[in-house]
Coordinates of C-alpha atoms in Angstrom, one line a residue:
L1 CA 1.7 -57.2 27.2
Q2 CA -1.4 -56.9 25.8
E3 CA -2.6 -54.0 28.2
G4 CA 0.9 -52.3 27.3
V5 CA 0.2 -51.7 23.8
E6 CA -3.0 -51.2 24.3
E7 CA -1.9 -48.5 25.6
N8 CA 0.0 -47.1 23.0
I9 CA -2.6 -47.1 20.9
R10 CA -4.4 -44.9 23.2
F11 CA -1.5 -42.5 23.8
A12 CA -1.3 -42.3 20.0
R13 CA -5.5 -42.0 19.4
L14 CA -5.2 -38.8 22.9
I15 CA -2.6 -37.3 20.3
D16 CA -4.0 -37.8 17.0
E17 CA -7.5 -35.8 19.2
A18 CA -5.8 -33.3 20.5
K19 CA -4.7 -32.9 16.9
K20 CA -7.8 -32.1 15.8
A21 CA -8.6 -30.2 18.4
T22 CA -7.4 -26.8 17.9
S23 CA -5.0 -25.5 15.6
E24 CA -2.0 -24.2 17.9
P25 CA 1.6 -26.7 17.6
Y26 CA 1.9 -30.3 19.3
L27 CA 5.3 -30.8 20.3
V28 CA 4.3 -34.4 21.4
E29 CA 4.3 -37.6 19.0
A30 CA 3.6 -41.7 20.0
H31 CA 5.5 -44.3 18.9
I32 CA 4.5 -48.0 19.6
G33 CA 7.1 -49.2 22.1
A34 CA 7.7 -52.6 22.5
H35 CA 11.3 -53.5 25.4
A36 CA 13.1 -56.6 24.3
P37 CA 12.2 -59.1 21.5
F38 CA 13.1 -61.5 23.5
T39 CA 10.5 -60.4 26.0
V40 CA 7.9 -60.5 23.0
P41 CA 6.2 -63.9 21.8
D42 CA 4.7 -63.8 18.1
A43 CA 1.4 -63.5 19.2
G44 CA 2.2 -59.8 20.0
L45 CA 4.9 -59.7 17.2
E46 CA 1.1 -59.6 15.5
M47 CA -1.0 -57.2 18.6
L48 CA 2.5 -54.6 17.4
R49 CA 1.8 -55.3 13.7
E50 CA -1.3 -54.4 14.3
A51 CA -1.2 -50.9 16.5
V52 CA 1.0 -49.8 14.6
K53 CA -0.9 -50.0 11.7
A54 CA -4.2 -48.0 13.4
T55 CA -2.6 -46.0 15.1
G56 CA 0.0 -44.5 11.7
R57 CA 3.3 -44.6 14.1
G58 CA 6.5 -46.6 14.0
L59 CA 7.8 -49.2 16.3
H60 CA 10.7 -48.3 19.1
I61 CA 12.8 -50.9 20.1
H62 CA 15.2 -52.7 22.3
A63 CA 17.3 -54.8 20.6
A64 CA 20.2 -56.5 20.8
E65 CA 22.0 -54.6 23.9
D66 CA 22.9 -57.9 25.1
L67 CA 24.2 -61.4 23.7
Y68 CA 20.9 -63.4 25.2
D69 CA 18.4 -61.1 22.6
V70 CA 20.2 -63.1 19.9
S71 CA 20.6 -66.5 21.2
Y72 CA 16.9 -66.4 22.2
S73 CA 16.1 -65.5 18.6
H74 CA 17.9 -68.0 17.2
H75 CA 17.1 -70.5 19.7
W76 CA 13.3 -70.3 20.1
Y77 CA 12.8 -69.0 16.8
G78 CA 16.0 -70.1 14.6
K79 CA 16.1 -66.3 13.4
D80 CA 18.3 -63.7 13.7
L81 CA 16.5 -60.3 15.5
L82 CA 15.7 -58.0 12.5
A83 CA 14.5 -60.7 10.3
R84 CA 11.5 -62.3 12.8
L85 CA 10.4 -58.4 12.8
A86 CA 10.2 -58.1 10.2
Q87 CA 8.4 -61.0 9.3
F88 CA 5.7 -59.4 10.9
D89 CA 5.9 -55.6 8.9
L90 CA 7.6 -54.1 11.6
I91 CA 10.7 -52.6 10.5
D92 CA 9.9 -49.8 7.8
S93 CA 10.7 -45.7 7.6
K94 CA 9.2 -44.7 11.6
T95 CA 11.0 -48.0 12.7
L96 CA 13.7 -47.2 16.1
V97 CA 15.8 -49.9 16.8
A98 CA 17.8 -49.0 20.3
H99 CA 21.2 -50.4 21.3
G100 CA 21.7 -53.2 18.2
L101 CA 25.5 -54.3 19.7
Y102 CA 25.0 -56.9 18.5
L103 CA 22.5 -57.4 14.4
S104 CA 24.0 -59.5 12.7
K105 CA 25.3 -58.0 9.1
D106 CA 22.5 -59.5 7.9
D107 CA 20.1 -57.3 10.1
I108 CA 22.3 -54.0 9.4
T109 CA 21.5 -54.6 6.3
L110 CA 18.0 -55.0 6.4
L111 CA 17.7 -52.2 8.1
N112 CA 19.5 -50.2 6.1
Q113 CA 17.9 -51.4 3.2
R114 CA 13.9 -50.6 4.9
D115 CA 15.6 -47.2 6.2
A116 CA 14.9 -48.1 9.6
F117 CA 17.1 -45.9 12.1
L118 CA 19.2 -47.9 14.7
V119 CA 19.9 -44.8 18.3
H120 CA 23.2 -45.6 20.1
N121 CA 22.6 -45.1 23.8
A122 CA 27.1 -45.4 24.5
R123 CA 26.4 -44.0 28.4
S124 CA 23.3 -46.5 29.5
N125 CA 26.1 -49.4 27.0
M126 CA 28.2 -48.6 29.3
N127 CA 25.6 -48.4 33.0
N128 CA 25.0 -51.8 32.3
H129 CA 27.5 -53.6 30.8
V130 CA 27.2 -54.6 27.5
G131 CA 29.3 -54.8 25.8
Y132 CA 30.1 -52.1 22.6
N133 CA 28.7 -51.5 19.5
H134 CA 31.4 -52.1 16.6
H135 CA 29.4 -51.5 13.5
L136 CA 28.2 -47.5 13.6
S137 CA 30.0 -47.2 10.6
D138 CA 27.7 -49.6 8.8
I139 CA 24.8 -47.9 9.7
R140 CA 23.1 -45.5 7.4
N141 CA 20.7 -43.8 9.6
L142 CA 22.5 -43.7 13.4
A143 CA 21.8 -41.3 15.4
L144 CA 21.6 -40.3 19.7
G145 CA 20.1 -40.7 22.0
T146 CA 19.6 -41.5 26.4
D147 CA 18.7 -44.2 27.5
G148 CA 16.9 -42.9 30.1
I149 CA 20.5 -42.4 31.7
G150 CA 20.3 -38.0 32.2
S151 CA 19.4 -35.6 29.7
D152 CA 22.0 -34.4 28.6
M153 CA 22.7 -35.0 23.9
F154 CA 25.8 -32.4 25.0
E155 CA 26.8 -35.5 27.4
E156 CA 25.4 -38.5 25.5
M157 CA 27.7 -37.1 22.0
K158 CA 30.7 -36.7 24.1
F159 CA 30.9 -40.2 25.3
A160 CA 29.7 -42.0 22.1
F161 CA 32.9 -40.9 20.7
F162 CA 35.6 -41.2 23.8
K163 CA 33.4 -44.4 24.3
H164 CA 34.4 -45.7 19.8
R165 CA 37.7 -44.3 19.8
D166 CA 38.8 -46.0 23.1
A167 CA 36.9 -49.3 21.8
G168 CA 39.7 -48.6 18.3
G169 CA 37.0 -47.5 16.5
P170 CA 38.0 -45.4 13.2
L171 CA 35.3 -42.6 13.6
W172 CA 36.5 -39.3 15.0
P173 CA 34.0 -35.9 16.3
D174 CA 32.6 -35.6 12.6
S175 CA 30.5 -38.8 12.5
F176 CA 28.7 -38.1 15.8
A177 CA 27.5 -34.8 15.3
K178 CA 26.6 -35.7 12.4
A179 CA 24.2 -38.5 14.9
L180 CA 23.4 -35.7 16.9
T181 CA 21.8 -33.5 14.8
N182 CA 20.3 -37.2 12.5
G183 CA 17.9 -36.1 15.6
N184 CA 16.2 -33.3 13.4
E185 CA 15.4 -37.2 10.5
L186 CA 13.9 -39.2 13.2
M187 CA 11.4 -35.9 14.5
S188 CA 10.4 -34.4 10.8
R189 CA 9.7 -38.4 9.8
N190 CA 7.3 -38.2 12.5
F191 CA 5.7 -35.0 13.2
G192 CA 5.7 -34.3 9.4
A193 CA 7.9 -31.0 10.0
K194 CA 11.0 -30.5 9.3
F195 CA 13.0 -29.4 11.6
G196 CA 17.2 -28.8 11.6
L197 CA 17.5 -25.5 9.8
L198 CA 17.7 -21.6 9.9
E199 CA 15.9 -21.4 6.7
A200 CA 11.6 -21.0 6.1
G201 CA 9.2 -23.3 6.5
Y202 CA 11.6 -25.1 8.8
K203 CA 10.3 -25.5 13.1
A204 CA 12.2 -22.5 14.6
D205 CA 14.0 -25.1 17.5
L206 CA 17.0 -22.9 18.2
T207 CA 19.9 -23.5 21.3
I208 CA 22.0 -20.5 21.6
C209 CA 25.1 -21.0 23.0
D210 CA 27.5 -19.4 25.1
Y211 CA 30.7 -20.2 24.0
N212 CA 33.7 -17.8 24.7
S213 CA 36.0 -20.4 21.9
P214 CA 40.2 -20.4 22.4
T215 CA 40.1 -21.4 19.5
P216 CA 38.3 -20.6 15.9
L217 CA 34.6 -21.7 15.9
L218 CA 34.0 -23.0 12.1
A219 CA 31.8 -25.0 9.8
D220 CA 34.7 -27.5 9.4
N221 CA 35.6 -27.6 12.4
I222 CA 32.2 -27.4 15.2
A223 CA 32.3 -31.4 15.8
G224 CA 35.2 -30.6 17.8
H225 CA 35.2 -28.1 19.7
I226 CA 31.9 -29.7 21.1
A227 CA 33.8 -33.7 21.4
F228 CA 36.2 -31.3 23.7
G229 CA 35.0 -27.2 24.5
M230 CA 31.6 -26.2 24.6
G231 CA 28.6 -28.3 27.1
S232 CA 25.7 -28.3 28.2
G233 CA 27.0 -25.9 30.5
S234 CA 27.0 -23.3 27.8
V235 CA 23.7 -23.1 27.0
H236 CA 21.9 -19.6 27.2
S237 CA 18.6 -19.3 25.5
V238 CA 16.1 -22.6 24.0
M239 CA 13.4 -21.2 21.4
V240 CA 11.0 -24.4 20.6
N241 CA 8.9 -23.2 17.5
G242 CA 8.9 -20.1 18.3
V243 CA 8.7 -20.0 21.9
M244 CA 11.7 -19.5 24.4
V245 CA 12.0 -21.8 27.0
Y246 CA 15.8 -21.2 28.3
E247 CA 16.1 -17.8 28.7
D248 CA 19.1 -16.7 29.7
R249 CA 20.3 -19.8 31.5
Q250 CA 15.6 -19.8 33.0
F251 CA 13.2 -21.5 32.9
N252 CA 9.3 -19.3 32.2
F253 CA 8.3 -22.1 35.0
D254 CA 8.6 -22.6 38.7
C255 CA 11.5 -25.3 38.3
D256 CA 11.8 -26.1 42.2
S257 CA 8.0 -27.2 42.5
I258 CA 8.5 -29.3 39.7
Y259 CA 11.2 -31.4 41.2
A260 CA 9.7 -31.0 45.3
Q261 CA 7.0 -33.1 43.3
A262 CA 9.3 -35.4 41.1
R263 CA 11.5 -36.4 44.7
K264 CA 8.3 -37.5 46.7
A265 CA 7.1 -39.8 43.5
A266 CA 10.7 -41.5 43.7
A267 CA 10.0 -42.5 47.6
S268 CA 7.3 -43.8 46.6
M269 CA 7.7 -45.6 44.2
W270 CA 11.1 -47.0 46.3
R271 CA 8.3 -47.8 48.9
R272 CA 5.8 -49.1 45.6
M273 CA 9.2 -51.6 45.1
D274 CA 11.0 -52.3 48.7
A275 CA 7.3 -53.9 49.5
L276 CA 7.4 -55.8 46.0
A277 CA 10.6 -57.7 47.4

């Protein structure tokens, strides 16, 4: 655990050094990451508190993804999950809590009062068969994530909406479009810059879609178009900080060599995992 926390600190400081070394905008930031609270003893939470304080970063942690996380905290510590983290000053406006399916009402109140974020990972939850988060409408700062199940936020929003409706939830596509765009607020809090609007002073991050809409496309119904119509296949071009990184459906770098290296790395990892069995 200590080695993992130290790795987090080193990475954050590498970013700090890189920022000082150049005037060019830096496109990478760090959070202090930990796995689920049931894997982190109080001594580990103290390490995380010191790491957050020393680096000025927020905490990124998966919590209440499964009921076991909650029952473990109650059994061994006599506390709700986030109440235990808050005891170590780990819940604030830079905190990112992933999943949160089984957070108590008190934990949700704490999350909202501290202005922290909950990131909902619909496809990952379905894949891991952990259940459903029935409290999404109670979350003040709700964003969407993938938890590594693909890198397609269009699909993530669709799954989040349809799974919610299947579970009898009251929310409509506009609520999940808001959760999707809330990622800009997460970026702002961690990069110290403005994201998400086409206005002076905001970062020039744009996704341009080629979407032949069968019905009028309006500000009032764009969430419905994302849920029922457009997808990642609609993306024509992408600009990051004023630089086109994907244009006319083509990347400006060699994808084939990257995929070739990825296949070799995956095969190597599989061999190492087999050796552990």
